Tab-separated table of C-alpha atoms and ligand atoms in Angstrom:
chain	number	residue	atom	x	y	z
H	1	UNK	CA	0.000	0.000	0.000
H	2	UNK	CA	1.265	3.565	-1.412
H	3	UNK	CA	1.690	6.081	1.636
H	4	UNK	CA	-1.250	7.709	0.816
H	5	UNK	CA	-3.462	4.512	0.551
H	6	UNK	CA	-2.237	4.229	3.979
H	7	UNK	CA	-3.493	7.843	5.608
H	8	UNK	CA	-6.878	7.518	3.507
H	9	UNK	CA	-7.095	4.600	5.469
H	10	UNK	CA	-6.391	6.405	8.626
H	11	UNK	CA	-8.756	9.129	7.826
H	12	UNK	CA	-11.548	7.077	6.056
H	13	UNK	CA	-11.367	3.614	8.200
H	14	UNK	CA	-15.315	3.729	8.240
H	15	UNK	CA	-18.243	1.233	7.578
H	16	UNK	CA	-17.095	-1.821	9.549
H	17	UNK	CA	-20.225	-3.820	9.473
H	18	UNK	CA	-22.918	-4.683	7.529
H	19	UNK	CA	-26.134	-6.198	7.858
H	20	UNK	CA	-29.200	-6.230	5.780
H	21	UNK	CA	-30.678	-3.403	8.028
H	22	UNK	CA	-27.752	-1.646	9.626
H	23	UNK	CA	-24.665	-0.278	8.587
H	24	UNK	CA	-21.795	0.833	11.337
H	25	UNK	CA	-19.457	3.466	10.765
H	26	UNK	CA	-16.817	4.247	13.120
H	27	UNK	CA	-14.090	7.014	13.728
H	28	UNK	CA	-16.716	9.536	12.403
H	29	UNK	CA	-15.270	12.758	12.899
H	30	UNK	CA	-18.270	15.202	14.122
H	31	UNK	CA	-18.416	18.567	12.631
H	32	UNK	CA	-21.001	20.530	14.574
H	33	UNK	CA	-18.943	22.349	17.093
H	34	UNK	CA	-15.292	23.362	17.123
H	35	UNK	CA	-13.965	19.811	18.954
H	36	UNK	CA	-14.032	18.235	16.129
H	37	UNK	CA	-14.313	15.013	18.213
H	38	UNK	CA	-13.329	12.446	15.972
H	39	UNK	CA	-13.708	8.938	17.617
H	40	UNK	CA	-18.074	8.544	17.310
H	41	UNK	CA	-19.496	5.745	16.249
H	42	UNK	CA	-22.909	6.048	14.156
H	43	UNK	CA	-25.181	3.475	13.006
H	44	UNK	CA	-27.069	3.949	9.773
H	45	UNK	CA	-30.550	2.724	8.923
H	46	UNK	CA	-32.492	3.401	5.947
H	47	UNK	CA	-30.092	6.069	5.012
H	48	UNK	CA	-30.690	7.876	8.738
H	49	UNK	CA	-27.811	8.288	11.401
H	50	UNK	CA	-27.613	7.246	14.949
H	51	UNK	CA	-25.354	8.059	17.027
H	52	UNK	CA	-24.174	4.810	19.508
H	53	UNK	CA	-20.700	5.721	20.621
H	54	UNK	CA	-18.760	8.806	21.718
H	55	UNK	CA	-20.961	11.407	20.597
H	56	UNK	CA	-23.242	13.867	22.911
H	57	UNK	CA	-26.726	15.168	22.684
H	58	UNK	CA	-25.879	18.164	20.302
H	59	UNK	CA	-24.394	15.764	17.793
H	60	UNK	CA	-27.364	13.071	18.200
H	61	UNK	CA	-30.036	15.398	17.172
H	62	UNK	CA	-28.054	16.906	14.384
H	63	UNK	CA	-26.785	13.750	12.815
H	64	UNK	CA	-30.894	12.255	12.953
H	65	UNK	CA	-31.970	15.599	11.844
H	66	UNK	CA	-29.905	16.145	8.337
H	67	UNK	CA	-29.924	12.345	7.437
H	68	UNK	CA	-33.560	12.129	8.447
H	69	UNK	CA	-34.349	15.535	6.290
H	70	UNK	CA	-37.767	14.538	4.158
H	71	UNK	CA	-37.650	14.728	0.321
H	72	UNK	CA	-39.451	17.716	0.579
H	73	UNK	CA	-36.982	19.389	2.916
H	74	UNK	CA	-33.938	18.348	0.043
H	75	UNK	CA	-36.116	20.485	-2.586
H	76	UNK	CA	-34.720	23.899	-3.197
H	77	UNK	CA	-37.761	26.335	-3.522
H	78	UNK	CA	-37.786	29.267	-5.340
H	79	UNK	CA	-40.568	31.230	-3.116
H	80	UNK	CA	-41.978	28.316	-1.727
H	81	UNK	CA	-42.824	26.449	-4.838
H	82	UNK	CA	-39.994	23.213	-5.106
H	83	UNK	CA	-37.945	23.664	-8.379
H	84	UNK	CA	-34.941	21.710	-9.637
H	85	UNK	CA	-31.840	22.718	-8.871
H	86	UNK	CA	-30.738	24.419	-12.551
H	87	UNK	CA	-33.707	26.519	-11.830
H	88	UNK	CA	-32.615	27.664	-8.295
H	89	UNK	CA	-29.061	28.729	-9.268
H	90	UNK	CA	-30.463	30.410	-12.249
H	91	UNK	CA	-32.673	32.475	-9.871
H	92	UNK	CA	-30.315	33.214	-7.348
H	93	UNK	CA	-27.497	34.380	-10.344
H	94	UNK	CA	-30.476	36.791	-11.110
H	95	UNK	CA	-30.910	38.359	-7.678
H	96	UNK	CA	-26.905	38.595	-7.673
H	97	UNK	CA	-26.476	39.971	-11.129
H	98	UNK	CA	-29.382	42.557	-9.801
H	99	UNK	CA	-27.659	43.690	-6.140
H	100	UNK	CA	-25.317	46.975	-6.372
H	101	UNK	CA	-23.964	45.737	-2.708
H	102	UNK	CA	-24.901	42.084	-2.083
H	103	UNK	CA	-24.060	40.526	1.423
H	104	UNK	CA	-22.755	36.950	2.010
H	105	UNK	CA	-23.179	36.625	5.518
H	106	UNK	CA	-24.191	33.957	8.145
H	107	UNK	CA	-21.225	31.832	6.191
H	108	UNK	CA	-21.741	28.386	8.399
H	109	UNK	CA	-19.551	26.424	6.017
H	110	UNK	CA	-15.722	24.758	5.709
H	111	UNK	CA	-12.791	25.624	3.735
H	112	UNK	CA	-13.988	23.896	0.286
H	113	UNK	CA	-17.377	25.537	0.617
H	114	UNK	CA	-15.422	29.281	1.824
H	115	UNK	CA	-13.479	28.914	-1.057
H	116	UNK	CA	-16.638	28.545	-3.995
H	117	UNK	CA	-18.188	31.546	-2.211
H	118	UNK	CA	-15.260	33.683	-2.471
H	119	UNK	CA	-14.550	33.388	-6.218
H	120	UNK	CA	-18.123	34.635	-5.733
H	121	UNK	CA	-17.910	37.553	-3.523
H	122	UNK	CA	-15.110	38.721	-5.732
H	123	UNK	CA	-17.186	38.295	-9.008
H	124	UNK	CA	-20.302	40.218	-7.337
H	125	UNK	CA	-18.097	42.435	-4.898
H	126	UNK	CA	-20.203	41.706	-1.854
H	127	UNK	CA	-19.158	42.372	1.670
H	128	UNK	CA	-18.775	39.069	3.615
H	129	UNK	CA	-19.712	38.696	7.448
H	130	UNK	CA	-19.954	35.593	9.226
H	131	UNK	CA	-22.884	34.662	11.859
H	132	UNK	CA	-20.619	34.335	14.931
H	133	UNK	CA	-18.386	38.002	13.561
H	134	UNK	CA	-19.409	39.867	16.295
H	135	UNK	CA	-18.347	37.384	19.798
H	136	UNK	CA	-15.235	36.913	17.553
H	137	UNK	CA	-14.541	40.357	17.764
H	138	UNK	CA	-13.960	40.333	21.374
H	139	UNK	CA	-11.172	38.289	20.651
H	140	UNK	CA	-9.735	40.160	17.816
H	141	UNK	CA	-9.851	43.522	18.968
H	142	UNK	CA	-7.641	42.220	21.524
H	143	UNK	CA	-5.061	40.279	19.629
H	144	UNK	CA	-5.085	43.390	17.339
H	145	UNK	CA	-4.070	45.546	20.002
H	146	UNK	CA	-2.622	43.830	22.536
H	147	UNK	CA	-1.591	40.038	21.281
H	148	UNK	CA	-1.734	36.937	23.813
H	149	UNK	CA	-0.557	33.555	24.628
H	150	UNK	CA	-2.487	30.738	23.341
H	151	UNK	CA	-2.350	27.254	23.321
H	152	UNK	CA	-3.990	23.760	22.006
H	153	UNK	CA	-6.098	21.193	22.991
H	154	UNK	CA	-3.209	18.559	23.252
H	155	UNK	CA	-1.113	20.669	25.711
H	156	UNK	CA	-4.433	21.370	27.756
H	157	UNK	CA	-5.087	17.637	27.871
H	158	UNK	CA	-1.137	16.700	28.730
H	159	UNK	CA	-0.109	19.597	30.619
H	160	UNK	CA	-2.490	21.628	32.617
H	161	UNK	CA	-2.428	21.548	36.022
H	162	UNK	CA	-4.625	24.826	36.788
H	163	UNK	CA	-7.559	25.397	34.492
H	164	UNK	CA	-9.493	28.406	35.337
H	165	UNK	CA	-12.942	29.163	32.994
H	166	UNK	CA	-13.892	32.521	32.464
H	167	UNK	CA	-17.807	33.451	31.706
H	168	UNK	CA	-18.810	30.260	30.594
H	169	UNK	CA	-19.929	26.645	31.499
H	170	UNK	CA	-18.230	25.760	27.619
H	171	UNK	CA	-20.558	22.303	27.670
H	172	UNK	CA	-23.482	24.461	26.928
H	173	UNK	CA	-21.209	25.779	23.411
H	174	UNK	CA	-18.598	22.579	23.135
H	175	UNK	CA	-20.699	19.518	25.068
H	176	UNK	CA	-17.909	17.199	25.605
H	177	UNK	CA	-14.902	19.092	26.190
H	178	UNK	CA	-14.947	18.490	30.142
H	179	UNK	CA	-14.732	14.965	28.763
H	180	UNK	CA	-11.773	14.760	26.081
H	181	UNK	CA	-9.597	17.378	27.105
H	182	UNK	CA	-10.342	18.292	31.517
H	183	UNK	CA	-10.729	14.772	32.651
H	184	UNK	CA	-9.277	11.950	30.054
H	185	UNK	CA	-8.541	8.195	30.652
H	186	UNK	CA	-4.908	9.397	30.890
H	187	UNK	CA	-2.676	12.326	30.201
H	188	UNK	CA	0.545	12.379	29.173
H	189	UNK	CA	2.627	15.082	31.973
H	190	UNK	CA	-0.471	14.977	34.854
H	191	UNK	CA	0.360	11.394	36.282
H	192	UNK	CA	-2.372	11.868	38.969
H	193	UNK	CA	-5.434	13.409	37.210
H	194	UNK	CA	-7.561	13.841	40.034
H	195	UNK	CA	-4.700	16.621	41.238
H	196	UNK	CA	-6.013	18.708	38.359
H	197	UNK	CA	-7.707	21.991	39.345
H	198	UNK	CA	-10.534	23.509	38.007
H	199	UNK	CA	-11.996	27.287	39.037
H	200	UNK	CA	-14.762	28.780	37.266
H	201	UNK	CA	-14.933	32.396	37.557
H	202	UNK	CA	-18.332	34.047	36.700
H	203	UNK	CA	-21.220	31.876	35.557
H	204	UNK	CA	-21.029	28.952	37.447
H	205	UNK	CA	-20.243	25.367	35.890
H	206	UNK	CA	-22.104	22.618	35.261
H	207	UNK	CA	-22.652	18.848	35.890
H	208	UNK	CA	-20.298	17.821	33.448
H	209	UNK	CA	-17.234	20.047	34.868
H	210	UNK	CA	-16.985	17.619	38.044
H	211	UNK	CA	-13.712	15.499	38.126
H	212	UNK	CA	-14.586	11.640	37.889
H	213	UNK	CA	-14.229	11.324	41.607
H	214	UNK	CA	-17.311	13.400	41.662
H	215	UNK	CA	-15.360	16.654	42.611
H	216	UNK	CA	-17.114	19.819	41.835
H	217	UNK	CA	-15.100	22.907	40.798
H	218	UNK	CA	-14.324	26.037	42.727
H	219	UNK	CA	-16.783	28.796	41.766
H	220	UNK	CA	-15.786	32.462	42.364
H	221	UNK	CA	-19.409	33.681	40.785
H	222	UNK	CA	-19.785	36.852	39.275
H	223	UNK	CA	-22.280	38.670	36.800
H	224	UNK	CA	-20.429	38.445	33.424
H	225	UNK	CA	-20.301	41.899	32.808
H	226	UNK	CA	-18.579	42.423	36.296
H	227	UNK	CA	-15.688	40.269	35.033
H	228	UNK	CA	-13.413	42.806	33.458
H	229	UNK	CA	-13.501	44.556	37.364
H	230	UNK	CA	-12.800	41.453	39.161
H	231	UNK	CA	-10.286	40.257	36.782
H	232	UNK	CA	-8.486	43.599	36.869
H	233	UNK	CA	-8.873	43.328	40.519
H	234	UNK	CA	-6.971	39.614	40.566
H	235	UNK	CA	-4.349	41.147	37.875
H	236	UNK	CA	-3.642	43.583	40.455
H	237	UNK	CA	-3.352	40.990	43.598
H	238	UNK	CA	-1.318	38.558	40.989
H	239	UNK	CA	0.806	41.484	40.968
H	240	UNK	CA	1.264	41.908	44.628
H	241	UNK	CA	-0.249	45.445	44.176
H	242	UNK	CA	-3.204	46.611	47.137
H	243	UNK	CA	-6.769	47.325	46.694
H	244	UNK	CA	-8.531	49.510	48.628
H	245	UNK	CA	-11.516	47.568	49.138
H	246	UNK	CA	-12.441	44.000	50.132
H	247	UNK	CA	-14.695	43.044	47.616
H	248	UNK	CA	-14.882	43.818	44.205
H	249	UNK	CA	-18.255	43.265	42.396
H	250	UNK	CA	-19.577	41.323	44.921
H	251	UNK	CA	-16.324	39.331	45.109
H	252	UNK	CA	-14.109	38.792	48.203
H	253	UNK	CA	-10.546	40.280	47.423
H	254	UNK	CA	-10.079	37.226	49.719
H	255	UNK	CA	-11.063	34.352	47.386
H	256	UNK	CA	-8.713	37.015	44.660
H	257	UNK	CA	-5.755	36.054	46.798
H	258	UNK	CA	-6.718	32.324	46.756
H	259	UNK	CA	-6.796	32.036	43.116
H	260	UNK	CA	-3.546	34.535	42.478
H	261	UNK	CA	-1.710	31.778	44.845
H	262	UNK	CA	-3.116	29.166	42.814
H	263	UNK	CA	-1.809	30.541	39.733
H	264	UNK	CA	1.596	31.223	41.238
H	265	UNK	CA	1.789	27.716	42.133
H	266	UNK	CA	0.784	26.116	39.011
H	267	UNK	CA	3.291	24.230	36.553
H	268	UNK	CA	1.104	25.297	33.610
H	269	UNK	CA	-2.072	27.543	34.234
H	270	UNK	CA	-4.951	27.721	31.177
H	271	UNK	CA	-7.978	30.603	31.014
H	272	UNK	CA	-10.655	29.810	28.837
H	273	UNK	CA	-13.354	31.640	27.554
H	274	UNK	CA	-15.847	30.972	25.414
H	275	UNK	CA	-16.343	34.743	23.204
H	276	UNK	CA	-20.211	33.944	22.567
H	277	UNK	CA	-20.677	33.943	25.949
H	278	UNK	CA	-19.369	37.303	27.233
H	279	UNK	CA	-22.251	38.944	25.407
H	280	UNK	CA	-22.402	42.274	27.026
H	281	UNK	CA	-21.420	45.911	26.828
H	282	UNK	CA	-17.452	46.317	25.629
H	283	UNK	CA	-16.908	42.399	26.191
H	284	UNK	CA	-13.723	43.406	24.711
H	285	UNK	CA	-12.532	44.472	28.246
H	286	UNK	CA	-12.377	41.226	29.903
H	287	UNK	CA	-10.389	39.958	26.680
H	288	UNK	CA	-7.825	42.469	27.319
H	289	UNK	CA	-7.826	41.965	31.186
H	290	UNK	CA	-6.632	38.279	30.255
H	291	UNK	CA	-4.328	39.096	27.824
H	292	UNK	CA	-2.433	41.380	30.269
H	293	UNK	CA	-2.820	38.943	33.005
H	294	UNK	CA	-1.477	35.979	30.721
H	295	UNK	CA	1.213	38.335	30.245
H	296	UNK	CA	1.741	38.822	34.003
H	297	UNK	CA	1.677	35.121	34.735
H	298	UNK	CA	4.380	34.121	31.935
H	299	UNK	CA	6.788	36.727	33.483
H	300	UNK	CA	6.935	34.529	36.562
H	301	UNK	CA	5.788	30.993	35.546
H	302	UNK	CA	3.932	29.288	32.965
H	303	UNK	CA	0.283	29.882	31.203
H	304	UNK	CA	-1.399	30.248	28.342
H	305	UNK	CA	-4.798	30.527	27.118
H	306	UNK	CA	-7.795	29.028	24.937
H	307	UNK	CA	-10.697	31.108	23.240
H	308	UNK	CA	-12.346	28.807	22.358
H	309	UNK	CA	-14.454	28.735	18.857
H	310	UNK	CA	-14.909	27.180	15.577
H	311	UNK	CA	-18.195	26.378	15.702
H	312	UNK	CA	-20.191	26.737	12.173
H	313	UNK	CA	-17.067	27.043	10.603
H	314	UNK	CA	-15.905	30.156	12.138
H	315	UNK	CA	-12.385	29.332	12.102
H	316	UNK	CA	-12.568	27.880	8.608
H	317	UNK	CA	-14.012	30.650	6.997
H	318	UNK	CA	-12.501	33.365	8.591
H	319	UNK	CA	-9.057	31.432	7.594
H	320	UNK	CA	-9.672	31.410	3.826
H	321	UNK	CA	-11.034	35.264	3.949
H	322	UNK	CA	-7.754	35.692	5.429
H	323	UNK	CA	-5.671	33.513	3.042
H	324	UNK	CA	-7.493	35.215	-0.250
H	325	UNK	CA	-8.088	38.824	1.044
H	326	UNK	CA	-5.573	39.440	3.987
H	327	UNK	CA	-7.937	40.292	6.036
H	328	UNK	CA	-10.887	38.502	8.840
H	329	UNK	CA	-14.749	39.149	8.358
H	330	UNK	CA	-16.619	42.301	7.738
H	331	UNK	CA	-14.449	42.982	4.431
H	332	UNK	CA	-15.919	44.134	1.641
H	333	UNK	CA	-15.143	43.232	-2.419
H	334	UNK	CA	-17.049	46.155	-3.646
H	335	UNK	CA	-14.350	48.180	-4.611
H	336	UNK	CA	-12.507	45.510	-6.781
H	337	UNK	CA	-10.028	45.392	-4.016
H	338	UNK	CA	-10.382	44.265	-0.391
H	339	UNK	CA	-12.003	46.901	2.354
H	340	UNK	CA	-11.712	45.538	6.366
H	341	UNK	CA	-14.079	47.966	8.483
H	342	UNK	CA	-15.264	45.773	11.658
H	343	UNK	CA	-18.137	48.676	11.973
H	344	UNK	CA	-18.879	49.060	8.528
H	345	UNK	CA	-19.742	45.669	7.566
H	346	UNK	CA	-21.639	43.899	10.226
H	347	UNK	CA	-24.780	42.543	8.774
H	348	UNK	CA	-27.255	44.147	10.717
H	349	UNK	CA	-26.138	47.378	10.483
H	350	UNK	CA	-25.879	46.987	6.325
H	351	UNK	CA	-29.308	45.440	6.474
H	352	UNK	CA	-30.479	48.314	8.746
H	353	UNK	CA	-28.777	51.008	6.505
H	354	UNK	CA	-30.567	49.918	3.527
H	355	UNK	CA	-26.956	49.880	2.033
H	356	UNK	CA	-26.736	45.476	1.643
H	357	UNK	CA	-29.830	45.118	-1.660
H	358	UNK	CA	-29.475	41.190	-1.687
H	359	UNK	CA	-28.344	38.489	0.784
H	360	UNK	CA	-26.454	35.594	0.399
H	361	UNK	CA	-27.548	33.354	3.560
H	362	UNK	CA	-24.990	30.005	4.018
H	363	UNK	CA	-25.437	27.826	7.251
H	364	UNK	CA	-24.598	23.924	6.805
H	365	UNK	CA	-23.597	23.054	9.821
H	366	UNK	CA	-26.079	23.700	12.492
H	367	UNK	CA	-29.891	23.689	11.452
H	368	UNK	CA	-30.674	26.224	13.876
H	369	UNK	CA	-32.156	29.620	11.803
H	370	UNK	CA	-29.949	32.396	12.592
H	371	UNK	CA	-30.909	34.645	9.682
H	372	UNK	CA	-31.503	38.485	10.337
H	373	UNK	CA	-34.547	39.959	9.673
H	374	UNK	CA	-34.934	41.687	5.728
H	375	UNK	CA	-37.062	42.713	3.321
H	376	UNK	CA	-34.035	42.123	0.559
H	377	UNK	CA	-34.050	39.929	-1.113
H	378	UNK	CA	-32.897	36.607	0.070
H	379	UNK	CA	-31.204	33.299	-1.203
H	380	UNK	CA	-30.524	30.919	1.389
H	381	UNK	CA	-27.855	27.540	1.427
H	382	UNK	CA	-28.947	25.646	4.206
H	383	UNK	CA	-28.428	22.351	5.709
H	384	UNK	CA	-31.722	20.249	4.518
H	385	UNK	CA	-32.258	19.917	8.102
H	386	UNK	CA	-33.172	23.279	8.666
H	387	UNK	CA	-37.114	24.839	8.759
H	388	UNK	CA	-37.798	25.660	4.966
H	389	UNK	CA	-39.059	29.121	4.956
H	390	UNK	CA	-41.279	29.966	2.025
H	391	UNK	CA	-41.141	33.488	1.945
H	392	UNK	CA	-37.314	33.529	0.873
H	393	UNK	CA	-36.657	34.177	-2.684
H	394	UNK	CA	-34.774	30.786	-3.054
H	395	UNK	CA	-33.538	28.803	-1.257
H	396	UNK	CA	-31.231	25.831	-1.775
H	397	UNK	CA	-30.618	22.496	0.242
H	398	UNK	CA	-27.046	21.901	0.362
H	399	UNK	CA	-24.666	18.986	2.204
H	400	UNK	CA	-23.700	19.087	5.430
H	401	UNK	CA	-19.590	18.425	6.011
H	402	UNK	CA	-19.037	15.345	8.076
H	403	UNK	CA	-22.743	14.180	6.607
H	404	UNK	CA	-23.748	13.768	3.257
H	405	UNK	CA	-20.208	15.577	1.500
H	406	UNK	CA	-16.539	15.096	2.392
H	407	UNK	CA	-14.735	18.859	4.233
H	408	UNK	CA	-12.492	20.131	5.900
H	409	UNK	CA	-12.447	22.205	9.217
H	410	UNK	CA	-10.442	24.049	11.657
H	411	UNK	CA	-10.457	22.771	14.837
H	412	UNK	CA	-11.733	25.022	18.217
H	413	UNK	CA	-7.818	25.549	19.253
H	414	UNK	CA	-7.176	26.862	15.373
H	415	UNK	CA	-4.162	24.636	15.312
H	416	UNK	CA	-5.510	22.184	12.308
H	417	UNK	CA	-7.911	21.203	10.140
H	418	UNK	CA	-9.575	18.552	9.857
H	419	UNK	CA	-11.149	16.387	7.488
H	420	UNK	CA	-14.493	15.005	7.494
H	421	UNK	CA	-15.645	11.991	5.355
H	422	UNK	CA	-19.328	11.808	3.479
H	423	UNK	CA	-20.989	9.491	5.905
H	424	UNK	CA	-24.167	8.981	3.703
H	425	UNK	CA	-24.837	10.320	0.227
H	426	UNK	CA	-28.119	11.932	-0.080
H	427	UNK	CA	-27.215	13.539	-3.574
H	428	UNK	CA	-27.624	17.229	-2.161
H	429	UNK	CA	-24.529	19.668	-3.721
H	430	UNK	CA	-21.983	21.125	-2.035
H	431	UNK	CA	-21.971	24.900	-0.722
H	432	UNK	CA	-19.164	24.811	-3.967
H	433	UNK	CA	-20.856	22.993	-6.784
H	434	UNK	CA	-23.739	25.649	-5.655
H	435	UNK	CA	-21.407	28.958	-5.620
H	436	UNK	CA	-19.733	27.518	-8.640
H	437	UNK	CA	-23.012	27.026	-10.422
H	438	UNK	CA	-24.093	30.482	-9.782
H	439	UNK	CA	-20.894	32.285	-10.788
H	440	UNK	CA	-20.809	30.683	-13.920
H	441	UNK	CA	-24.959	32.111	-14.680
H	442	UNK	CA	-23.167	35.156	-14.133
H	443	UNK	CA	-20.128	35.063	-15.665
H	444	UNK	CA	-22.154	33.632	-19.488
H	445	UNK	CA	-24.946	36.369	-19.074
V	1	LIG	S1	-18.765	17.786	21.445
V	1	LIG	FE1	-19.046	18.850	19.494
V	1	LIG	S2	-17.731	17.781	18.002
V	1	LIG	FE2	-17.935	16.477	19.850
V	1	LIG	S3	-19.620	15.076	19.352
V	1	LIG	FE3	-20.525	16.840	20.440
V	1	LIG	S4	-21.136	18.329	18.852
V	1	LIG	FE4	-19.752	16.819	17.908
């Protein structure tokens, strides 16, 4: 066997069993938040998945729900009415052809898909946003200003000692990373992995946080939007410097100390925060507080920390934006060149403006319907597990990665991509072969 035959094998070592009713396929690799977990195990009957091994509830549903999409739902609908798909593109390529400013937003797709809807954008010179644009600016704001310290999920999993969560229980946004990366089987620099210490500081954590010995973590709570005060506050203690007061925000300068000593002790300390959920007033703030306190920490011992994303292909898209354009979301192709303007471009406010006159919806990887309110109008590529809404101009079924078409991803740590196999074929096209189709309407009219 060549050394490629031997990594598809690797990557593609699926379908173990048959029977005349079931099919098995194993090392799925799960693309419906930024894990990537890549060890499930789904059974397939009559063309729908179940998930029997290794997955979580998120994954369950949305596994049942795209293979188990009716033939209906799989018709793309040009106002309601189903139409083939020839007819679809064609009407899309008309609303296109038609928009001074079109807007390719929501953008829930991976790298191959990313890639057929820029050649796109730069055809129609739309402005491209993606769904999850504005929590990810709480991270890049920061790293634009101030830089950090990141790391992975490996080193998390072999290394960490100390992990303290910020704003978030994370299950709620990535359900089983208390599982594969807090409290593995084994790890490879923690020998004793009940020694491992986990503080949550803000919203408080939940079941699936304890330790295996049933060990519940330390909660400092705090409102969210007090967290850029109390982590200034611990910055400050860290830093041996006094405070004036004894409690900030409702927390003990007391329970400050506690965790500044933990940090001070700890081989390898970890913050994590999850950017969706610090959804308040100049987020931004409690970015930069960690940043400078990551900062603080390395000057005397080790840390490092993990935003964690890359769910509906945040990562992915934003990477080949960046790769083609040199720049993240919110960029605009209007002016032949590329424009970045983080104000400028954020889909409600273009929508709101009146400036965006068509939109370009894309969301294959979670059915959920996170699509602004317009009058423009609308074409839609959406997983076929998704509502059908028949007052959108058109709207197009498409395969989901890691489903019913073969992708690529970037992972939650933005460290790699990767790839996902077609589990089932259901004969839907690809976010591509759908951009593709409509850029060459354009490009013969
Ligand atoms: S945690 Fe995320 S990647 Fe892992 S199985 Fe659940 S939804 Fe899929």
């Amino acid at each position: 066997m060549t050394v490629s035959g031997d990594l598809k094998q690797l990557y593609y070592s699926e379908t173990l069993a048959h029977n005349s009713m079931t099919t098995t396929h194993t090392s799925v690799c799960c693309g419906f938040c930024g894990l990537l977990c890549d060890d499930l195990t789904l059974e397939e009957q009559g063309g729908v998945l179940q998930v029997t091994a290794a997955g979580c509830a998120r994954a369950s549903s949305a596994f049942a729900r795209v293979s188990g999409a009716t033939d209906a739902q799989r018709s793309p609908r040009i106002k309601g009415h189903p139409t083939d798909l020839p007819t679809a593109i064609a009407a899309a390529a008309k609303i296109l052809a038609g928009s001074q400013l079109p807007l390719f937003a929501g953008l829930g797709t991976d790298i191959h898909g990313m890639r057929g809807l820029m050649d796109l954008a730069d055809h129609c010179g739309a402005v491209l946003d993606h769904m999850n644009a504005t929590a990810k600016f709480r991270n890049i704001l920061t790293v634009q200003g101030y830089g950090w310290v990141t790391t992975t999920f490996s080193e998390v999993r072999n290394r960490a000692d100390l992990i303290v969560v910020m704003g978030s229980d994370v299950a709620s946004r990535f359900p089983r990373f208390y599982e594969r990366l807090v409290w593995p089987a084994e790890a490879l620099f923690v020998p004793d992995l009940s020694q491992r210490k986990i503080v949550s500081v803000g919203t408080a954590q939940t079941a699936a946080a304890q330790s295996p010995e049933g060990v519940t973590p330390h909660h400092i709570p705090c409102g969210n939007a007090d967290l850029p005060d109390v982590l200034a506050a611990l910055r400050a203690r860290f830093n041996g410097q006094g405070l004036a007061v004894t409690e900030v925000a409702g927390v003990p300068v007391s329970a400050l100390d506690e965790l500044a000593q933990q940090i001070r002790e700890a081989q390898y300390a970890v913050l994590v925060w999850v950017a969706p959920d610090l959804d308040f007033p100049q987020a931004e703030l409690t970015t930069q507080m960690i940043a400078g306190l990551l900062g603080d920490i390395n000057q005397k011992t080790r840390a490092a920390g993990l935003p964690l994303g890359g769910n509906d292909g945040d990562f992915s898209a934003d990477a080949v934006l960046i790769w083609q354009s040199g720049f993240p979301f919110r960029t605009s192709l209007a002016s032949g060149k590329p424009d970045y303007n983080p104000h400028l471009y954020d889909t409600e406010g273009l929508l709101e403006r009146d400036e965006a006159d068509a939109l370009l919806w894309v969301s294959s990887l979670d059915s959920r319907d996170a699509r602004p309110e317009t009058k423009v109008p609308t074409v839609v590529l959406a997983d076929a597990g998704m509502p059908v809404d028949d007052d959108v101009a058109v709207w197009i079924p498409v395969a989901t990665p890691g489903v019913d078409c073969e992708g690529h991803l970037f992972r939650g740590d933005k460290i790699l991509a990767l790839p996902l196999r077609a589990v089932i074929d259901t004969g839907l096209p690809t976010i591509k072969v759908v951009a593709q189709g409509i850029l060459k309407q354009l490009e013969s009219a």
